[in-house]
Coordinates of C-alpha atoms and ligand atoms in Angstrom, one line a residue:
X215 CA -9.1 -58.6 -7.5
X216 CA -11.6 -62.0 -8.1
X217 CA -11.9 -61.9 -3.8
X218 CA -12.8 -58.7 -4.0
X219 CA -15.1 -59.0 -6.4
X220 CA -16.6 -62.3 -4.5
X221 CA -17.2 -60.4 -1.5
X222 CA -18.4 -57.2 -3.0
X223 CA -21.4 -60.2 -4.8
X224 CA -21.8 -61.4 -1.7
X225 CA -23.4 -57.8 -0.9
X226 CA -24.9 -56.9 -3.7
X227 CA -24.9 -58.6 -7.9
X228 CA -23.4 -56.5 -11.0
X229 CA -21.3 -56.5 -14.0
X230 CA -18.7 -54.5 -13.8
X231 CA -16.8 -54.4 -10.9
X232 CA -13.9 -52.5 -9.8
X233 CA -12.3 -52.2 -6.2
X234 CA -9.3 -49.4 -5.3
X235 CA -7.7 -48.7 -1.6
X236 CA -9.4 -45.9 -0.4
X237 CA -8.5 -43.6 2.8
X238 CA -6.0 -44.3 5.3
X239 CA -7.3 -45.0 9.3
X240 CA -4.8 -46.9 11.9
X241 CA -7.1 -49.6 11.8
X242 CA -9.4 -51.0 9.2
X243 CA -8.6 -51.2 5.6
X244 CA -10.7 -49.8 3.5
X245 CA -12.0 -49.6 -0.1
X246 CA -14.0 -47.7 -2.7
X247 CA -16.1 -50.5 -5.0
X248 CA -17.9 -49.8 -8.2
X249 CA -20.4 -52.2 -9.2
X250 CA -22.0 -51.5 -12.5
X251 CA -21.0 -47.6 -11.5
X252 CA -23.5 -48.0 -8.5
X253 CA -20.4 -46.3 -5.6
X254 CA -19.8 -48.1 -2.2
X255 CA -17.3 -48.5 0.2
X256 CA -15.7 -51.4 1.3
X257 CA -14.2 -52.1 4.6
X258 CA -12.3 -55.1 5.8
X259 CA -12.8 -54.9 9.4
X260 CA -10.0 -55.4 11.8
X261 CA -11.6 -58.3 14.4
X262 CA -8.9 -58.3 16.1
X263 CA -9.5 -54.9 17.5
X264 CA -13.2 -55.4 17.5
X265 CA -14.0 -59.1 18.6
X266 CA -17.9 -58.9 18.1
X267 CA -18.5 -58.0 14.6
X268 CA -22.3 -58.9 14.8
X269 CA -22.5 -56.5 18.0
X270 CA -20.0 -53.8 16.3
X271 CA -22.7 -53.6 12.7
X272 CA -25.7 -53.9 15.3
X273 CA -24.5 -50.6 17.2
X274 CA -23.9 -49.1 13.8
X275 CA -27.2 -50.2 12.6
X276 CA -28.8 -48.7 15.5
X277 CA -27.4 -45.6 15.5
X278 CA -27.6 -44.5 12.0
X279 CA -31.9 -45.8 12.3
X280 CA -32.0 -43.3 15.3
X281 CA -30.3 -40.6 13.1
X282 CA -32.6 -41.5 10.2
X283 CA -35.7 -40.9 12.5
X284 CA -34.5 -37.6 13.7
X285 CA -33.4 -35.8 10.3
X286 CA -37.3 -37.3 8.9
X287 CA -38.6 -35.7 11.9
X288 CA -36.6 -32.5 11.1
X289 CA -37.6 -32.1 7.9
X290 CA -34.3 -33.4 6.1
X291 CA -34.6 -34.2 2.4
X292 CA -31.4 -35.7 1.7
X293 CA -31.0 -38.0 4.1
X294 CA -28.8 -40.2 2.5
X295 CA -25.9 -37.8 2.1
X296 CA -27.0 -36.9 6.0
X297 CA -26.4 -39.9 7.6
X298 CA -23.7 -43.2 6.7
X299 CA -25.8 -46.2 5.0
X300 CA -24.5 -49.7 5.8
X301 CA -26.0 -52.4 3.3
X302 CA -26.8 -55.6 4.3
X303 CA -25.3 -58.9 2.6
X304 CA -27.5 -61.1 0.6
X305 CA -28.4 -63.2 3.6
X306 CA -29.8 -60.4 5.7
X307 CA -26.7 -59.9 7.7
X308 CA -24.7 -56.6 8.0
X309 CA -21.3 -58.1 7.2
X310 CA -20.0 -60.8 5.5
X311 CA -17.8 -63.4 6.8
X312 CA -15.2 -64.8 4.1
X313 CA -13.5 -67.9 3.8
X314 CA -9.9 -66.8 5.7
X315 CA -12.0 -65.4 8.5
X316 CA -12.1 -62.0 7.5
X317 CA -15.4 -59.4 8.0
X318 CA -16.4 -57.2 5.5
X319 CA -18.9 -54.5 5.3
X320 CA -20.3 -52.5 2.4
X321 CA -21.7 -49.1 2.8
X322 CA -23.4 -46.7 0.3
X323 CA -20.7 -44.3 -1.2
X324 CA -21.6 -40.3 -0.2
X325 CA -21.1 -38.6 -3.3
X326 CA -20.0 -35.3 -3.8
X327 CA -18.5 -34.8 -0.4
X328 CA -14.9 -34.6 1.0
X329 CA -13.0 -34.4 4.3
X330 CA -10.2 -32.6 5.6
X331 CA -6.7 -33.7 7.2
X332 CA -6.1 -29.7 7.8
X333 CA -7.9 -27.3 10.2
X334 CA -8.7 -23.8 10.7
X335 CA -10.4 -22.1 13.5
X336 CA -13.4 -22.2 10.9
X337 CA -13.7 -25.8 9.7
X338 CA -13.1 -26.4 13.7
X339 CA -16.6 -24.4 14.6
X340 CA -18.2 -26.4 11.9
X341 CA -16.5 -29.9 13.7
X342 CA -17.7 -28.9 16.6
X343 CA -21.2 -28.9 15.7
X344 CA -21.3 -31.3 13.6
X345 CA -19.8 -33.6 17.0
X346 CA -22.7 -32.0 19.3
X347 CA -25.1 -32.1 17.0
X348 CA -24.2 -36.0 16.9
X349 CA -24.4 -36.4 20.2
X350 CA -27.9 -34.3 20.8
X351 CA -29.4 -36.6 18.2
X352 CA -28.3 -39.9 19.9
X353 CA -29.0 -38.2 23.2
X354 CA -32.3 -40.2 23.4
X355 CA -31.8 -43.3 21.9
X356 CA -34.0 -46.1 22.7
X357 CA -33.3 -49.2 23.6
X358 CA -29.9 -51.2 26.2
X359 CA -27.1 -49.3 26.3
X360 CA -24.5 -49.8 23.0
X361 CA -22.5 -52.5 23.4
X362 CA -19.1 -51.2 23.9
X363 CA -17.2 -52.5 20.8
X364 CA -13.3 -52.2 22.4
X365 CA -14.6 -52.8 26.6
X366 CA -12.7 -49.7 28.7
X367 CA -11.9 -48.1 25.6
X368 CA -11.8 -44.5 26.8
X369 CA -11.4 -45.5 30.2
X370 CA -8.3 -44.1 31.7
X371 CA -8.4 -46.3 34.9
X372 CA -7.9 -49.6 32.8
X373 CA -5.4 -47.9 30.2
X374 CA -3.5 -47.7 33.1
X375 CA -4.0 -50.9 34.1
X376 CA -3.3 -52.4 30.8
X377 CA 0.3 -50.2 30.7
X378 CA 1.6 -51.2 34.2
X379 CA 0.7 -54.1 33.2
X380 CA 3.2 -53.9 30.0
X381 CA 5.7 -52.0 32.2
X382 CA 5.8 -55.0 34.3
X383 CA 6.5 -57.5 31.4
X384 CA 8.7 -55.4 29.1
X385 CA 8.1 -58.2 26.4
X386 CA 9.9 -56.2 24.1
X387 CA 12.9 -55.3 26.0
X388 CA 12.7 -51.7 25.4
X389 CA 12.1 -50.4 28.9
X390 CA 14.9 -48.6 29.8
X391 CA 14.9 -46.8 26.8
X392 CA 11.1 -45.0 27.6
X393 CA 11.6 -44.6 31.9
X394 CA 11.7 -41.8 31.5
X395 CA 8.0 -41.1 30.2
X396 CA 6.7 -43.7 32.3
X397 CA 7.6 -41.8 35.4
X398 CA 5.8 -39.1 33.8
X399 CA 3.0 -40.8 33.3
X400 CA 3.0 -42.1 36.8
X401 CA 3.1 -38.5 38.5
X402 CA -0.1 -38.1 36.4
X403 CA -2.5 -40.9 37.2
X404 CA -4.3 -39.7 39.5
X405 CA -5.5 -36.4 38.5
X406 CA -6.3 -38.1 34.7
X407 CA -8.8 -40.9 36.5
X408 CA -10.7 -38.0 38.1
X409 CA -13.7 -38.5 35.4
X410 CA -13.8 -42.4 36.4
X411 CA -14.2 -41.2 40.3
X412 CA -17.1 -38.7 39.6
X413 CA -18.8 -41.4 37.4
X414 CA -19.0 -44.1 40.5
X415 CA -19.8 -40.7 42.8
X416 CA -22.7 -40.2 40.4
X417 CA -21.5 -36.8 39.6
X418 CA -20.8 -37.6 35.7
X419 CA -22.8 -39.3 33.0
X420 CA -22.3 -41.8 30.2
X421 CA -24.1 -40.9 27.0
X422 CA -23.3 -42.1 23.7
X423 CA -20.0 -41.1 22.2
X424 CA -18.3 -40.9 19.0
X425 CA -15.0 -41.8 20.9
X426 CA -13.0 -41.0 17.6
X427 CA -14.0 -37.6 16.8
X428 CA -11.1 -36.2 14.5
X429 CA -11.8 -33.4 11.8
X430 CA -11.5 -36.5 9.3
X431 CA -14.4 -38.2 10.1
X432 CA -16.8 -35.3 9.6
X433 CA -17.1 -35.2 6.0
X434 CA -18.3 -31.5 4.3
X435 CA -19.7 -31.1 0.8
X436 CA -18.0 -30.6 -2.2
X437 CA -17.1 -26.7 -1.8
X438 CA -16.0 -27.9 1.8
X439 CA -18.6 -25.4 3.4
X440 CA -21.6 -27.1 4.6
X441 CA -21.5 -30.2 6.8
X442 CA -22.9 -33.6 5.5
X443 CA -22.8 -36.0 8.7
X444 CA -20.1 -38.1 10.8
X445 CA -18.2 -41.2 9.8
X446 CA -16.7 -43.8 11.6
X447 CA -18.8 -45.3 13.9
X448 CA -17.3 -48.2 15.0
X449 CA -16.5 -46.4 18.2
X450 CA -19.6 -45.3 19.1
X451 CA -20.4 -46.4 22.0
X452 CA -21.7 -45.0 26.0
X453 CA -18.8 -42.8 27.8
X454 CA -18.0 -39.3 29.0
X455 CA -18.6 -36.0 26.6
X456 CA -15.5 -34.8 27.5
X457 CA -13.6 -37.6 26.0
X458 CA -15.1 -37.0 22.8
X459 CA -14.2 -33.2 23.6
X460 CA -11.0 -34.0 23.9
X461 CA -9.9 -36.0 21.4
X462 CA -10.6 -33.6 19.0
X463 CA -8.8 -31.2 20.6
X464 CA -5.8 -33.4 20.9
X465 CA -6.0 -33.9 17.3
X466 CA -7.3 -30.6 15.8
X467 CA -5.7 -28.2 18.5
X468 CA -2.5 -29.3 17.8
X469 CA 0.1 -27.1 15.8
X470 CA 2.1 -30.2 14.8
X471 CA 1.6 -33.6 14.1
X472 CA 0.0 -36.8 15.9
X473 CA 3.5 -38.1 15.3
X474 CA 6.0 -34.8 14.9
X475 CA 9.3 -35.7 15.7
X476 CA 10.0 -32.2 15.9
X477 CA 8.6 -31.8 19.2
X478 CA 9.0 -27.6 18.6
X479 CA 6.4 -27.9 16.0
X480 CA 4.1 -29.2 19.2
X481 CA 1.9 -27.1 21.1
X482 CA -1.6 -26.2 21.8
X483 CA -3.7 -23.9 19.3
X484 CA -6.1 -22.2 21.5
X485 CA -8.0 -20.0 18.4
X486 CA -8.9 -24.0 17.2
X487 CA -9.7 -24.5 21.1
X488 CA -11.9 -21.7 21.1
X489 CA -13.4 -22.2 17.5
X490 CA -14.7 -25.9 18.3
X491 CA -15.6 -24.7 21.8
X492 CA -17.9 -21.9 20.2
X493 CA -19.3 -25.2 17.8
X494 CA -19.6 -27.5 19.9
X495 CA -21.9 -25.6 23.4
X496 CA -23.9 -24.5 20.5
X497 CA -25.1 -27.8 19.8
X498 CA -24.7 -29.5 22.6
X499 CA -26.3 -26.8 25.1
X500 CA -29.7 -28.6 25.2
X501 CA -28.3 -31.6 27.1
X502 CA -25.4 -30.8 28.9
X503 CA -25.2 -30.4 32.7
X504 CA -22.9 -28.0 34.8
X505 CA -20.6 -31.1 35.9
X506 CA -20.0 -32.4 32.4
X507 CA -19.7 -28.4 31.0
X508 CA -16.6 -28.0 34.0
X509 CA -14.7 -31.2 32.7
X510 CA -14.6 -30.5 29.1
X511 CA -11.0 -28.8 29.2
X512 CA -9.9 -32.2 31.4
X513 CA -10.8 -33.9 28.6
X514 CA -8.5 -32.4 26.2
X515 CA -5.6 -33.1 29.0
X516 CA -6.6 -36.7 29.6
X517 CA -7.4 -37.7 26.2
X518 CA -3.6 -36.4 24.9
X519 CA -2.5 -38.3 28.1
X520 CA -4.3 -41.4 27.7
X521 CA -3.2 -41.3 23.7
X522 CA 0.8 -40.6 25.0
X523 CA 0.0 -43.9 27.5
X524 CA -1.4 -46.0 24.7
X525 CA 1.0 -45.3 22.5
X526 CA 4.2 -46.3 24.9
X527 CA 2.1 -49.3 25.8
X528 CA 2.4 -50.4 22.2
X529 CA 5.7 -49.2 22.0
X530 CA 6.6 -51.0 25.2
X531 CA 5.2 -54.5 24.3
X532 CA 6.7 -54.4 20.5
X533 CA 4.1 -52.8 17.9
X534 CA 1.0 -55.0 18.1
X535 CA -1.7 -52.2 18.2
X536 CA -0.8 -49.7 15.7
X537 CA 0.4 -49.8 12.3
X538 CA 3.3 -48.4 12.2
X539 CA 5.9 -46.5 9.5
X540 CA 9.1 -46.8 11.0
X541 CA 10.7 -49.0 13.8
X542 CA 10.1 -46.1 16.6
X543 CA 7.0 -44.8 15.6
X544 CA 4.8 -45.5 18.6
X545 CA 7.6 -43.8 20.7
X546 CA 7.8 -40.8 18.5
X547 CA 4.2 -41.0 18.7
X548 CA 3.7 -40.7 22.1
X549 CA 6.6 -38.5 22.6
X550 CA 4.7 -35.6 20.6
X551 CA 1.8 -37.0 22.6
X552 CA 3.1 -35.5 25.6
X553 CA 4.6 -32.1 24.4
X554 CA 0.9 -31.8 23.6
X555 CA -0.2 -32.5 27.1
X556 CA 2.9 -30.5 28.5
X557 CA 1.7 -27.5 26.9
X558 CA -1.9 -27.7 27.3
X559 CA -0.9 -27.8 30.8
X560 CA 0.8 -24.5 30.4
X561 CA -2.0 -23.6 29.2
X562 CA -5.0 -25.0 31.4
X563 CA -6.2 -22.2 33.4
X564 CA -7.1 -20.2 29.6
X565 CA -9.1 -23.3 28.2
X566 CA -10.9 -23.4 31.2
X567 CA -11.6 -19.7 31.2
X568 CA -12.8 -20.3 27.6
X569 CA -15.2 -23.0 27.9
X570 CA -16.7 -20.9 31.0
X571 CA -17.0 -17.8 29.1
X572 CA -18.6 -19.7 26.1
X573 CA -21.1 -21.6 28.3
X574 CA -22.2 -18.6 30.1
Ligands
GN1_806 C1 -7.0 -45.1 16.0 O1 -7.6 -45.6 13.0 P1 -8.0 -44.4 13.6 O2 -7.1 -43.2 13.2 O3 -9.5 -44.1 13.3 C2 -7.6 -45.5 17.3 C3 -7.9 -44.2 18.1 C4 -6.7 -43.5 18.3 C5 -6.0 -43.2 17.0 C6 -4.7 -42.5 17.2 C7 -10.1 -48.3 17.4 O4 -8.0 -44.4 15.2 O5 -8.5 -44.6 19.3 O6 -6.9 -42.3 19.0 O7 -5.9 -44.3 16.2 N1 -8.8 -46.3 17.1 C8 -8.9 -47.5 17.7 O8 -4.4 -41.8 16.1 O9 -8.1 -47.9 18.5
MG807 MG1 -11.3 -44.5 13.7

């Protein structure tokens, strides 16, 4: 509690201090602080996922400045429950390095708001706007490209790499055991580095992406009605729409779990399909080209692909990546990974019809 406290006064001075575990993502540890019942929250961020801090909270900084401008321009009166607010340490800087090496951030608490780890075809409309509506406002950024805070990290080519590479070494031993869903993942390649090949053949863009856009990081108002704004930025950074497409539809359209071992629990939910479909062309209309509008249902197929492949990667070289909750839980992980991309192959020609009929 006194290193809490030490870092929370390296951010801003009070009193009365108090620091609780707050939320639960894969990869950074976070924390709601109270300092003289001012509400923050408190992150501990995981540098050994994301190596440049300084560039990470400069990307954030950037993006949430650009938001700012847009909702003033708009009109928006409550801008900060509109838009996350990262406060800077006392010497200027947007994290704070401690003693044992460890970064920490602090970021202004948005009252009065909550987020859901449940969907309906409803909340998914909402999701889906919210996630164009993100990208339409960043559309225009100023400025270099973001610095990409994890290099390759939606980029199917290298996850590929980065796996074979794994296969190759089997540090862990545990090859045999998962052949079977390599060779799966091998008939696949090709078709799932498709985007990669119509980015070099200038036939795709890169615009700036959430690249982690799950119905928890949209957070809603207190009734759970209106959208406030999205959370989680440490991934955004430039890449394909249809990744950020797809990953919420290979974790909202799913009618199990990220990790069901049941894998009959597992399949595609095409009403949520539809309903953040519907959300997010509205949104997104303005900027969108034919060529990105044809790839969006891909996206949902490569990003449960690329999520079965990094998940047996981390499997494969002994749980270095991911927290896990049980010895095999990168393996039952990507397991329901792929009874996800199994049946939204099944399924491929309908999500395709849908995004046409929804664009047209
Ligand atoms: C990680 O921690 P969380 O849930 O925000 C991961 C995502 C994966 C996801 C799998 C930086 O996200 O890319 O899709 O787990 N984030 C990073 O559930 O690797
Ligand atoms: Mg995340």
């Amino acid at each position: 509690m006194e290193k809490f406290k030490e870092i929370v006064k390296s951010f801003v001075s009070g009193n009365d201090i108090h620091v609780a575990p707050l939320g639960a993502g894969h990869i950074n540890d976070s924390y709601k602080a109270v300092v003289d019942g001012e509400e923050y929250v408190l992150q501990k961020i995981n540098h050994a996922i994301f190596k440049n801090v300084p560039e990470l909270q400069n990307n954030i900084v950037r993006v949430t400045t650009h938001i700012k401008s847009k909702l003033k321009e708009k009109g928006v009166t409550d801008i900060e429950r509109r838009v996350l607010n990262l406060v800077p340490a006392k010497d200027g800087k947007y994290y704070h390095l401690d003693a044992d090496g460890n970064y920490w951030r602090l970021m202004d608490f948005i009252k009065n708001s909550k987020s859901f780890d449940s969907i309906s075809p409803e909340l998914a409309e909402k999701t889906g706007a919210a996630f164009g509506e993100f990208q339409n406002m960043l559309a225009d950024m100023p400025g270099e490209p973001l610095y990409e805070t994890i290099p390759d990290f939606h980029n199917m080519e290298s996850r590929l790499a980065t796996f074979r590479e794994s296969v190759k070494n089997n540090q862990a031993g545990r090859l045999s055991e998962v052949r079977y869903l390599v060779d799966e993942i091998e008939k696949r390649a090709e078709e799932m580095c498709l985007p990669e090949k119509l980015h070099r053949e200038g036939k795709l863009p890169k615009r700036i992406n959430h690249c982690d856009t799950k119905v928890n990081n949209v957070l809603f108002d207190a009734a759970g009605k209106e959208v406030l704004c999205v959370v989680d930025l440490d991934t955004v950074m430039p890449g394909y729409v249809l990744s950020d497409f797809g990953d919420f539809m290979r974790t909202g359209a799913n009618n199990g779990k990220e990790d069901d071992t049941e894998l009959d629990n597992v399949s595609v939910n095409l009403a949520i399909f539809e309903a953040y479909t519907r959300g997010y062309l509205r949104t997104a209309r303005e900027f969108l080209t034919d060529s990105e509008v044809d790839n969006l249902a891909l996206g949902a197929k490569l990003l449960t692909y690329m999520q079965t492949v990094r998940f047996l990667t981390d499997y494969i070289d002994g749980d270095i990546y991911y927290k896990i909750k049980s010895p095999k839980h990168n393996l039952e992980r990507s397991l329901a990974q792929f009874k996800l991309l199994q049946s939204m192959e099944e399924n491929f020609t309908k999500m395709q019809e849908t995004v046409r009929n929804i664009w047209l």
